[in-house]
Short mmCIF file of C-alpha atoms in Angstrom, two decimals:
data_model
loop_
_atom_site.label_atom_id
_atom_site.label_comp_id
_atom_site.label_asym_id
_atom_site.label_seq_id
_atom_site.Cartn_x
_atom_site.Cartn_y
_atom_site.Cartn_z
CA MET A 1091 -6.59 -50.29 2.85
CA SER A 1092 -8.10 -49.15 5.44
CA PHE A 1093 -5.75 -47.53 8.68
CA ILE A 1094 -5.48 -48.25 12.13
CA PHE A 1095 -4.89 -45.22 14.47
CA PHE A 1096 -3.21 -46.44 17.80
CA ASP A 1097 -1.64 -44.82 20.75
CA THR A 1098 -0.73 -46.30 24.52
CA GLU A 1099 -0.02 -45.22 27.99
CA THR A 1100 2.61 -47.04 30.11
CA THR A 1101 4.28 -47.24 33.35
CA GLY A 1102 7.53 -45.58 31.83
CA LEU A 1103 9.93 -45.71 28.66
CA HIS A 1104 11.02 -49.39 29.31
CA ALA A 1105 9.23 -51.29 26.26
CA GLY A 1106 10.82 -54.59 28.07
CA PHE A 1107 10.25 -53.96 31.84
CA ASP A 1108 7.45 -51.65 32.02
CA GLN A 1109 4.22 -52.01 31.08
CA ILE A 1110 0.60 -50.58 28.90
CA VAL A 1111 -2.04 -49.72 30.95
CA GLN A 1112 -4.19 -48.47 28.40
CA PHE A 1113 -4.12 -48.87 24.65
CA ALA A 1114 -6.57 -47.10 22.20
CA ALA A 1115 -7.19 -47.89 18.50
CA VAL A 1116 -9.37 -45.90 15.68
CA ARG A 1117 -9.89 -47.78 12.99
CA THR A 1118 -10.76 -45.76 9.70
CA ASP A 1119 -11.14 -46.39 5.83
CA ASN A 1120 -9.25 -45.43 3.12
CA ASP A 1121 -10.48 -42.12 3.27
CA LEU A 1122 -10.02 -41.65 7.13
CA ASN A 1123 -13.39 -42.22 8.12
CA GLU A 1124 -13.40 -43.69 11.19
CA THR A 1125 -15.61 -47.00 10.63
CA ASP A 1126 -14.62 -48.59 14.34
CA ARG A 1127 -12.83 -47.86 17.65
CA PHE A 1128 -12.25 -49.58 21.17
CA GLU A 1129 -9.93 -49.06 24.15
CA LEU A 1130 -8.68 -51.27 27.32
CA ARG A 1131 -7.29 -51.37 30.53
CA SER A 1132 -5.31 -53.24 32.79
CA ARG A 1133 -4.07 -52.90 35.98
CA ILE A 1134 -0.20 -53.62 36.29
CA ASP A 1135 1.42 -57.34 36.91
CA PRO A 1136 3.20 -57.74 40.37
CA ASN A 1137 6.69 -57.58 39.00
CA VAL A 1138 6.14 -54.21 37.29
CA VAL A 1139 7.27 -50.84 39.36
CA PRO A 1140 5.80 -47.75 37.75
CA ASP A 1141 8.35 -44.49 37.21
CA VAL A 1142 6.67 -41.54 39.06
CA GLN A 1143 7.85 -39.69 35.62
CA ALA A 1144 5.59 -41.57 33.90
CA MET A 1145 2.64 -41.11 36.63
CA LEU A 1146 3.20 -37.73 36.89
CA ALA A 1147 2.88 -37.18 32.92
CA ASN A 1148 -0.37 -39.02 32.93
CA GLY A 1149 -2.15 -38.14 35.14
CA LEU A 1150 -2.52 -42.26 36.43
CA SER A 1151 -2.52 -42.93 40.61
CA ILE A 1152 -1.11 -46.03 41.63
CA GLU A 1153 -4.78 -46.93 42.86
CA ALA A 1154 -5.64 -46.61 39.02
CA LEU A 1155 -2.67 -48.72 38.43
CA THR A 1156 -3.68 -51.46 40.90
CA ASP A 1157 -7.63 -51.54 40.56
CA GLN A 1158 -8.25 -54.55 41.25
CA HIS A 1159 -11.33 -54.36 38.37
CA LEU A 1160 -9.24 -53.81 35.67
CA SER A 1161 -8.42 -56.75 33.66
CA THR A 1162 -4.27 -58.17 33.80
CA HIS A 1163 -2.16 -57.49 31.50
CA TYR A 1164 -2.49 -60.64 30.19
CA GLN A 1165 -6.33 -61.13 29.86
CA MET A 1166 -6.02 -57.52 27.99
CA MET A 1167 -3.55 -58.82 25.60
CA ARG A 1168 -5.41 -61.59 24.95
CA ASP A 1169 -8.58 -58.77 23.92
CA LEU A 1170 -6.32 -56.99 21.84
CA ASN A 1171 -4.19 -59.14 20.13
CA GLU A 1172 -8.03 -60.84 18.49
CA ARG A 1173 -9.29 -57.24 17.98
CA LEU A 1174 -6.39 -56.07 15.74
CA LEU A 1175 -6.02 -59.28 13.98
CA SER A 1176 -10.07 -58.96 13.40
CA TRP A 1177 -8.98 -55.95 11.90
CA SER A 1178 -6.09 -56.39 9.54
CA PRO A 1179 -5.09 -55.75 7.06
CA ALA A 1180 -4.42 -52.40 7.53
CA ILE A 1181 -1.65 -49.40 8.10
CA PHE A 1182 -0.68 -48.65 11.71
CA LEU A 1183 0.15 -45.36 12.48
CA GLY A 1184 0.85 -43.23 15.97
CA TYR A 1185 2.66 -40.94 16.69
CA ASN A 1186 6.36 -40.97 17.47
CA SER A 1187 4.82 -44.59 17.45
CA ILE A 1188 7.96 -46.63 15.71
CA ARG A 1189 10.17 -45.45 18.59
CA PHE A 1190 8.00 -46.42 20.85
CA ASP A 1191 4.01 -47.50 20.87
CA GLU A 1192 5.19 -49.89 18.10
CA GLU A 1193 8.12 -51.02 20.66
CA PHE A 1194 5.80 -51.34 23.60
CA LEU A 1195 3.40 -53.19 21.82
CA ARG A 1196 5.72 -55.99 20.17
CA HIS A 1197 7.07 -56.61 23.73
CA ALA A 1198 3.41 -56.79 25.37
CA LEU A 1199 2.37 -58.87 22.86
CA TYR A 1200 6.14 -61.46 23.53
CA ARG A 1201 5.73 -61.00 27.15
CA THR A 1202 1.99 -62.30 26.74
CA LEU A 1203 3.00 -65.85 24.40
CA HIS A 1204 1.94 -64.02 20.73
CA PRO A 1205 3.44 -63.39 17.58
CA PRO A 1206 5.49 -60.10 18.49
CA TYR A 1207 5.67 -58.83 14.91
CA LEU A 1208 1.14 -58.42 14.51
CA THR A 1209 2.11 -55.06 12.57
CA SER A 1210 4.01 -55.83 9.77
CA LEU A 1211 2.52 -59.43 9.48
CA HIS A 1212 -0.88 -60.34 7.93
CA GLY A 1213 -1.09 -57.88 4.92
CA ASN A 1214 -0.36 -54.84 7.48
CA ALA A 1215 1.85 -52.59 7.44
CA ARG A 1216 3.24 -49.23 9.40
CA ASN A 1217 4.07 -45.99 9.48
CA ASP A 1218 4.70 -43.24 12.03
CA VAL A 1219 2.74 -39.27 11.74
CA MET A 1220 5.58 -37.85 13.67
CA SER A 1221 7.68 -38.72 10.23
CA LEU A 1222 4.88 -36.58 8.35
CA ALA A 1223 5.21 -33.65 10.08
CA LEU A 1224 8.64 -34.04 9.91
CA SER A 1225 7.73 -34.42 5.73
CA CYS A 1226 5.87 -31.23 6.24
CA SER A 1227 8.30 -29.51 7.90
CA ALA A 1228 10.96 -30.36 5.25
CA SER A 1229 9.70 -29.88 2.83
CA GLY A 1230 8.30 -26.83 3.47
CA ASP A 1231 4.50 -27.94 2.38
CA ASN A 1232 2.12 -25.70 4.35
CA ALA A 1233 0.05 -28.87 5.19
CA LEU A 1234 1.12 -28.46 8.45
CA ARG A 1235 2.31 -25.29 11.01
CA VAL A 1236 5.46 -26.81 13.44
CA PRO A 1237 5.51 -24.45 15.95
CA LEU A 1238 8.83 -23.00 17.08
CA LYS A 1239 10.36 -23.44 20.56
CA ASP A 1240 11.77 -20.73 22.57
CA SER A 1241 15.36 -21.89 21.98
CA GLY A 1242 13.56 -21.44 18.03
CA ASP A 1243 14.07 -25.25 17.53
CA PRO A 1244 10.72 -26.79 15.37
CA SER A 1245 8.68 -28.35 18.13
CA PHE A 1246 7.28 -31.74 16.82
CA ARG A 1247 5.12 -32.67 19.85
CA LEU A 1248 2.13 -34.22 19.15
CA HIS A 1249 0.19 -31.29 20.87
CA ASP A 1250 2.27 -28.68 20.08
CA ILE A 1251 1.46 -29.32 16.41
CA ALA A 1252 -2.13 -29.89 17.24
CA ALA A 1253 -2.17 -26.83 18.85
CA ALA A 1254 -0.47 -24.69 16.38
CA ASN A 1255 -2.97 -26.11 13.31
CA GLY A 1256 -6.23 -25.50 15.11
CA ILE A 1257 -6.81 -28.83 16.90
CA ALA A 1258 -8.59 -28.66 20.29
CA VAL A 1259 -5.74 -30.90 23.00
CA LEU A 1260 -9.15 -32.28 24.90
CA LYS A 1261 -6.65 -34.51 27.19
CA ALA A 1262 -3.12 -34.30 26.92
CA HIS A 1263 -1.27 -38.20 27.70
CA ASP A 1264 -5.08 -39.64 27.17
CA ALA A 1265 -4.43 -42.99 24.68
CA MET A 1266 -7.58 -42.52 23.27
CA PHE A 1267 -7.69 -38.82 22.54
CA ASP A 1268 -4.50 -38.85 21.90
CA THR A 1269 -5.56 -41.17 19.01
CA GLN A 1270 -7.60 -39.13 17.52
CA THR A 1271 -5.59 -35.59 17.88
CA THR A 1272 -3.22 -37.95 15.34
CA LEU A 1273 -6.06 -39.09 13.28
CA GLU A 1274 -7.18 -35.46 12.63
CA LEU A 1275 -3.83 -34.14 11.77
CA CYS A 1276 -3.41 -36.84 8.53
CA ARG A 1277 -7.19 -35.77 7.96
CA LEU A 1278 -5.20 -32.29 7.62
CA VAL A 1279 -2.69 -33.37 5.61
CA LYS A 1280 -4.74 -35.63 3.08
CA LYS A 1281 -6.71 -32.14 2.26
CA LEU A 1282 -4.13 -29.80 2.13
CA SER A 1283 -1.34 -31.55 0.99
CA PRO A 1284 -2.48 -35.24 -1.11
CA ASP A 1285 0.79 -35.60 -2.38
CA LEU A 1286 2.51 -35.41 0.64
CA TRP A 1287 0.20 -37.87 1.94
CA ARG A 1288 0.36 -40.63 -0.77
CA ARG A 1289 4.14 -40.58 -0.38
CA PHE A 1290 3.43 -40.76 3.14
CA VAL A 1291 0.95 -44.12 3.05
CA ARG A 1292 3.77 -45.43 -0.23
CA PHE A 1293 6.35 -45.41 1.90
CA SER A 1294 4.73 -47.42 5.25
CA ASN A 1295 4.95 -50.34 2.34
CA LYS A 1296 8.55 -51.62 3.65
CA ALA A 1297 9.11 -52.72 -0.43
CA SER A 1298 8.22 -49.24 -1.64
CA VAL A 1299 10.86 -47.69 0.65
CA ALA A 1300 13.12 -50.56 -0.30
CA ASP A 1301 12.87 -49.10 -4.17
CA PHE A 1302 13.13 -45.74 -3.13
CA VAL A 1303 16.24 -45.55 -1.48
CA THR A 1304 17.95 -48.63 -3.37
CA SER A 1305 17.08 -46.84 -6.65
CA ASP A 1306 21.00 -45.33 -6.84
CA GLU A 1307 19.32 -41.56 -6.75
CA PRO A 1308 20.81 -38.93 -4.01
CA PHE A 1309 17.44 -38.48 -1.67
CA VAL A 1310 17.70 -36.25 1.84
CA LEU A 1311 16.90 -38.43 5.15
CA THR A 1312 15.30 -36.69 7.87
CA GLU A 1313 16.10 -37.73 11.48
CA PHE A 1314 14.87 -37.03 14.46
CA TYR A 1315 17.67 -37.20 17.58
CA GLY A 1316 17.22 -35.40 20.92
CA ASN A 1317 13.96 -33.57 19.72
CA ARG A 1318 16.04 -32.35 17.13
CA ALA A 1319 15.14 -32.81 13.00
CA TYR A 1320 18.36 -33.20 10.61
CA HIS A 1321 18.59 -33.80 7.19
CA THR A 1322 20.95 -35.33 5.50
CA PRO A 1323 21.44 -35.74 1.65
CA VAL A 1324 22.31 -39.65 1.27
CA VAL A 1325 22.80 -42.89 -1.67
CA PHE A 1326 22.42 -45.73 -0.74
CA VAL A 1327 25.48 -48.01 -0.50
CA ALA A 1328 24.75 -51.44 0.35
CA ASN A 1329 22.14 -54.05 2.66
CA GLU A 1330 22.87 -54.26 6.17
CA PRO A 1331 24.56 -57.89 6.47
CA ASP A 1332 22.38 -59.88 8.86
CA GLN A 1333 19.19 -57.38 8.93
CA PRO A 1334 16.99 -58.27 5.65
CA ASN A 1335 15.03 -54.08 6.24
CA GLY A 1336 18.78 -52.74 6.59
CA MET A 1337 20.29 -50.09 3.88
CA LEU A 1338 23.16 -48.44 4.88
CA CYS A 1339 23.67 -45.37 3.19
CA LEU A 1340 26.48 -42.74 3.07
CA SER A 1341 25.98 -38.78 3.50
CA LEU A 1342 27.15 -36.83 1.04
CA VAL A 1343 27.69 -33.73 3.12
CA GLU A 1344 31.43 -34.23 2.68
CA PRO A 1345 33.55 -34.29 -0.76
CA ILE A 1346 34.12 -37.95 -1.36
CA GLU A 1347 37.56 -37.23 -3.25
CA GLU A 1348 39.42 -38.93 -0.44
CA LEU A 1349 37.98 -41.95 0.32
CA ALA A 1350 39.25 -44.85 -1.94
CA SER A 1351 43.07 -43.55 -0.89
CA MET A 1352 42.10 -44.24 2.59
CA SER A 1353 43.47 -47.47 4.65
CA ASP A 1354 41.14 -50.11 6.18
CA GLU A 1355 42.08 -47.97 9.25
CA GLN A 1356 41.57 -44.38 8.51
CA LEU A 1357 38.24 -45.48 6.61
CA ALA A 1358 36.52 -46.86 9.81
CA SER A 1359 37.93 -43.90 11.67
CA TRP A 1360 36.21 -41.67 9.01
CA LEU A 1361 33.04 -43.95 9.39
CA LEU A 1362 32.45 -43.71 13.59
CA SER A 1363 33.32 -40.30 13.78
CA PRO A 1364 30.71 -38.10 14.68
CA PRO A 1365 27.85 -36.75 12.73
CA ARG A 1366 28.74 -40.62 11.52
CA PRO A 1367 28.44 -40.25 7.74
CA ILE A 1368 26.85 -43.82 7.44
CA ARG A 1369 23.32 -43.57 7.45
CA ARG A 1370 20.90 -46.75 8.85
CA VAL A 1371 17.65 -47.04 7.01
CA ARG A 1372 14.93 -49.39 7.60
CA SER A 1373 12.46 -50.36 5.40
CA ASN A 1374 9.56 -51.22 7.54
CA ALA A 1375 10.72 -47.96 9.64
CA GLY A 1376 8.94 -45.59 8.00
CA PRO A 1377 11.89 -43.44 7.27
CA THR A 1378 11.08 -40.09 6.44
CA MET A 1379 12.45 -39.23 2.69
CA MET A 1380 12.84 -37.14 0.04
CA PRO A 1381 13.92 -36.89 -3.37
CA LEU A 1382 17.18 -34.57 -3.29
CA TRP A 1383 15.33 -31.87 -6.00
CA GLU A 1384 11.74 -31.34 -3.69
CA ALA A 1385 14.56 -30.95 -0.86
CA SER A 1386 15.21 -27.24 -0.04
CA GLU A 1387 18.88 -25.84 -0.47
CA GLU A 1388 19.41 -25.37 3.56
CA PHE A 1389 20.00 -29.19 3.47
CA PHE A 1390 22.68 -29.05 0.59
CA VAL A 1391 25.55 -27.95 3.12
CA GLY A 1392 27.14 -25.32 1.34
CA THR A 1393 27.17 -26.98 -1.49
CA SER A 1394 24.86 -27.42 -4.55
CA CYS A 1395 21.93 -29.77 -5.55
CA GLU A 1396 24.05 -30.33 -8.60
CA GLU A 1397 27.49 -31.60 -7.17
CA LEU A 1398 25.23 -33.73 -4.71
CA GLU A 1399 24.35 -35.72 -7.77
CA ASP A 1400 27.83 -35.83 -9.18
CA ARG A 1401 28.99 -36.99 -5.93
CA ALA A 1402 26.23 -39.67 -5.49
CA ALA A 1403 26.74 -40.99 -9.32
CA ARG A 1404 30.43 -41.45 -8.48
CA ILE A 1405 29.76 -43.41 -4.98
CA VAL A 1406 26.97 -45.43 -7.40
CA GLU A 1407 29.30 -46.03 -9.93
CA ASP A 1408 32.09 -47.21 -7.99
CA GLU A 1409 31.42 -50.72 -6.72
CA GLY A 1410 34.95 -51.42 -5.16
CA LEU A 1411 33.96 -48.84 -2.61
CA LYS A 1412 30.57 -49.56 -2.28
CA THR A 1413 31.48 -52.91 -1.06
CA ARG A 1414 35.10 -51.90 1.15
CA ILE A 1415 32.67 -49.25 2.97
CA GLU A 1416 30.26 -52.40 3.37
CA ARG A 1417 32.74 -54.00 5.14
CA VAL A 1418 34.70 -52.08 7.41
CA PHE A 1419 31.57 -50.58 8.51
CA SER A 1420 30.32 -54.27 9.16
CA GLU A 1421 33.94 -55.27 10.75
CA ASN A 1422 34.16 -51.85 13.45
CA ARG A 1423 29.92 -51.49 14.39
CA ALA A 1424 29.40 -51.20 17.55
CA GLN A 1425 29.34 -54.83 19.68
CA TYR A 1426 25.93 -55.20 22.09
CA PRO A 1427 26.21 -57.29 25.26
CA GLU A 1428 23.97 -60.23 25.93
CA PRO A 1429 20.74 -58.86 28.06
CA GLY A 1430 20.79 -60.91 30.68
CA HIS A 1431 16.96 -60.54 31.49
CA VAL A 1432 13.87 -62.37 29.16
CA GLU A 1433 11.94 -59.27 28.84
CA GLU A 1434 14.94 -57.87 26.80
CA MET A 1435 15.27 -60.93 24.64
CA LEU A 1436 13.14 -60.34 22.15
CA TYR A 1437 15.23 -59.43 19.47
CA THR A 1438 17.37 -62.19 19.67
CA LYS A 1439 15.97 -64.81 17.61
CA PHE A 1440 12.94 -65.52 16.48
CA SER A 1441 10.87 -69.20 18.22
CA SER A 1442 10.15 -71.68 15.73
CA ARG A 1443 6.61 -73.04 14.09
CA ASN A 1444 6.31 -75.62 16.79
CA ASP A 1445 6.16 -73.34 19.62
CA ALA A 1446 4.00 -70.40 17.84
CA THR A 1447 1.76 -73.85 18.11
CA LEU A 1448 2.53 -74.64 21.69
CA CYS A 1449 1.46 -70.71 22.43
CA ASP A 1450 -2.03 -71.23 21.04
CA ARG A 1451 -2.47 -74.23 23.17
CA PHE A 1452 -1.29 -72.34 25.92
CA HIS A 1453 -4.25 -70.17 25.81
CA SER A 1454 -7.21 -71.78 25.06
CA ALA A 1455 -6.00 -75.16 26.95
CA PRO A 1456 -7.23 -75.20 30.58
CA TRP A 1457 -5.40 -73.50 33.28
CA SER A 1458 -4.39 -76.94 34.94
CA GLU A 1459 -2.67 -78.56 31.87
CA ARG A 1460 -0.75 -74.93 30.72
CA HIS A 1461 2.14 -75.54 33.14
CA ALA A 1462 2.49 -78.69 31.67
CA ILE A 1463 2.80 -77.38 28.20
CA ALA A 1464 4.97 -74.50 29.49
CA GLN A 1465 7.14 -76.70 30.14
CA SER A 1466 7.45 -78.03 26.29
CA PHE A 1467 8.66 -75.06 24.91
CA GLU A 1468 12.22 -75.57 22.81
CA ASP A 1469 12.51 -71.87 23.16
CA ASP A 1470 13.97 -70.94 27.01
CA ARG A 1471 12.44 -67.47 26.85
CA LEU A 1472 8.50 -68.84 26.03
CA LYS A 1473 9.31 -71.66 29.26
CA GLU A 1474 9.89 -68.49 31.60
CA LEU A 1475 6.97 -65.87 30.11
CA ALA A 1476 4.41 -69.52 30.12
CA LEU A 1477 5.31 -70.18 33.99
CA ARG A 1478 5.38 -65.92 34.98
CA ILE A 1479 1.91 -65.70 33.33
CA CYS A 1480 0.71 -68.87 35.56
CA HIS A 1481 2.23 -67.27 38.43
CA PHE A 1482 0.81 -64.17 38.01
CA GLU A 1483 -2.99 -65.46 36.54
CA CYS A 1484 -3.61 -68.56 38.32
CA ARG A 1485 -0.95 -69.75 40.88
CA SER A 1486 -3.49 -71.72 42.40
CA ALA A 1487 -2.56 -74.45 39.15
CA LEU A 1488 0.67 -74.66 39.88
CA ALA A 1489 2.64 -76.56 42.87
CA PRO A 1490 3.70 -74.96 46.01
CA GLU A 1491 6.57 -74.97 46.33
CA LEU A 1492 6.84 -73.83 42.74
CA VAL A 1493 4.64 -70.89 44.14
CA GLN A 1494 7.17 -69.90 47.32
CA ALA A 1495 10.40 -70.03 44.97
CA MET A 1496 8.71 -67.96 42.56
CA ASP A 1497 7.49 -65.32 45.09
CA VAL A 1498 10.76 -65.17 46.56
CA ASP A 1499 12.46 -64.62 43.30
CA LEU A 1500 9.62 -61.52 42.45
CA ALA A 1501 10.71 -60.36 46.13
CA HIS A 1502 14.28 -60.57 45.54
CA ARG A 1503 14.04 -58.46 42.12
CA LEU A 1504 11.84 -55.84 43.59
CA MET A 1505 14.07 -54.87 46.35
CA SER A 1506 17.17 -55.16 44.62
CA THR A 1507 19.28 -52.39 43.92
CA ASP A 1508 20.68 -53.09 39.93
CA ALA A 1509 20.50 -50.63 37.55
CA ARG A 1510 17.95 -52.83 35.76
CA PRO A 1511 14.63 -53.73 36.31
CA PRO A 1512 12.61 -51.66 38.33
CA SER A 1513 12.21 -52.07 41.75
CA VAL A 1514 10.55 -51.05 44.37
CA GLU A 1515 13.69 -49.42 46.74
CA ARG A 1516 14.62 -47.62 43.72
CA ALA A 1517 10.96 -46.04 42.73
CA LEU A 1518 11.33 -45.30 46.78
CA LYS A 1519 14.35 -43.09 46.17
CA LYS A 1520 12.83 -41.17 43.09
CA VAL A 1521 9.53 -40.29 45.19
CA GLU A 1522 11.94 -38.93 47.27
CA GLU A 1523 13.77 -36.75 44.88
CA GLY A 1524 10.39 -35.48 43.61
CA ARG A 1525 8.95 -34.92 47.00
CA PRO A 1526 6.41 -31.75 46.47
CA SER A 1527 7.68 -28.61 46.47
CA SER A 1528 5.59 -24.99 46.28
CA GLU A 1529 5.87 -25.48 42.31
CA CYS A 1530 3.95 -28.94 42.26
CA GLU A 1531 0.39 -29.11 41.01
CA VAL A 1532 -2.53 -30.10 43.67
CA SER A 1533 -3.13 -33.64 41.72
CA ASP A 1534 0.91 -34.05 41.99
CA ILE A 1535 1.58 -33.83 45.37
CA GLY A 1536 -1.41 -36.44 45.57
CA LEU A 1537 0.19 -38.89 43.75
CA LEU A 1538 3.39 -38.70 44.81
CA GLU A 1539 2.10 -39.00 48.29
CA GLY A 1540 0.14 -41.75 47.36
CA TYR A 1541 3.11 -43.49 45.25
CA GLY A 1542 4.90 -42.88 48.47
CA ALA A 1543 2.97 -44.74 50.76
CA PHE A 1544 2.07 -47.63 48.47
CA LEU A 1545 5.84 -48.21 48.00
CA SER A 1546 7.06 -48.19 51.73
CA GLU A 1547 4.15 -50.66 52.50
CA ARG A 1548 5.30 -52.61 49.81
CA ARG A 1549 8.61 -52.55 51.14
CA ILE A 1550 7.69 -53.73 54.42
CA LYS A 1551 5.61 -56.40 52.87
CA ILE A 1552 8.36 -57.83 51.12
CA MET A 1553 11.41 -57.45 53.98
CA ARG A 1554 8.67 -59.40 56.52
CA PHE A 1555 8.21 -62.21 53.63
CA LEU A 1556 12.01 -62.25 53.33
CA GLU A 1557 12.50 -62.42 56.83
CA ALA A 1558 10.01 -65.18 57.45
CA GLN A 1559 11.77 -67.71 54.67
#
């Protein structure tokens, strides 16, 4: 099996509304020897308003983000999809990629009418190298040195861990350099701790994750929230309803004697009280796990491995209790409002096979035929996205009155003061809040001033356009 290491640079943190502007990938063989690489860049779409903090982090000026010599986002994603498919099957790896880069990749594929789950299909698998760093820290393995922050907590930032392990960080927040840094970390772990590496590779396969979790043996689950790692001894209780890749595990930290006598109301209150005793594990998300007997005693929270194993055995044997926990948890879990924008609707449903075929026709057809194909989609999400692609890529192929209506809609969106999507109005306020101070880098001052001027000019043009309507 080959590996694909990848990283993205984006215009912000919202996978639906922001955009990938740089994508880099390195393919290796099973021994982590490089066999190929590529890098793609794109200019921003007309409806994308970059977040100023993201621009400061990656050092990309508004001139670079709007460079007309670069591919459009749609063109970049066409190339990216073709290249990654040609490299499949493989194991996709990045740093903090499951929560960030993978989400951006999925949403970018979705928004450009490509199958979004590329890294989980075609024989592919995925994992997150941050999980490998967490495993090294949790197991006490010396394969990676995890540096400490001023607070005394471990730092799992890619560049901090790289520097602590003698890996040169040549250019932070550049997709290709970050990809190369992630690859070097994996080479180091594979060399110094081959057992840990083999487990990491094993857990890139969701069937292996499911087998481990559902084995009825207790284990330590490591999760990362708020820049901190949390280690919880747990045992499997049930598969998550309506989530084929989800599994529910119960924390073993608290005694379980009172659970059987609780009413449903009391059980619900206990299950929903922080820190929540039910932990959700996704088999397709490369979770960080280790057998209980391998874990450090500091994760046992004042008890012993033997006591935790006893608690786990009693839960495993009590089918009635497990069924109640699953039912009460499912009945009381949080309900989220329906998303209001098409960019946020990736996970609302799956498209039909007929629509998948239409997507292929759309990509290969002349622009003059694509509007008609867009109207043929069964899925209203795909209709809207296809029409938007036509509007951005070849507006001359659309009827003038349709172009005018879409221009007006885009103008109102860019001038909106709503919480989302990002708008020119709110971006200008953020730029003003971040105006240069005596502590700013010279490059940051230039970037802020350039972006502020761009936004002000764009705002004037939009207002004039709307006034003329």
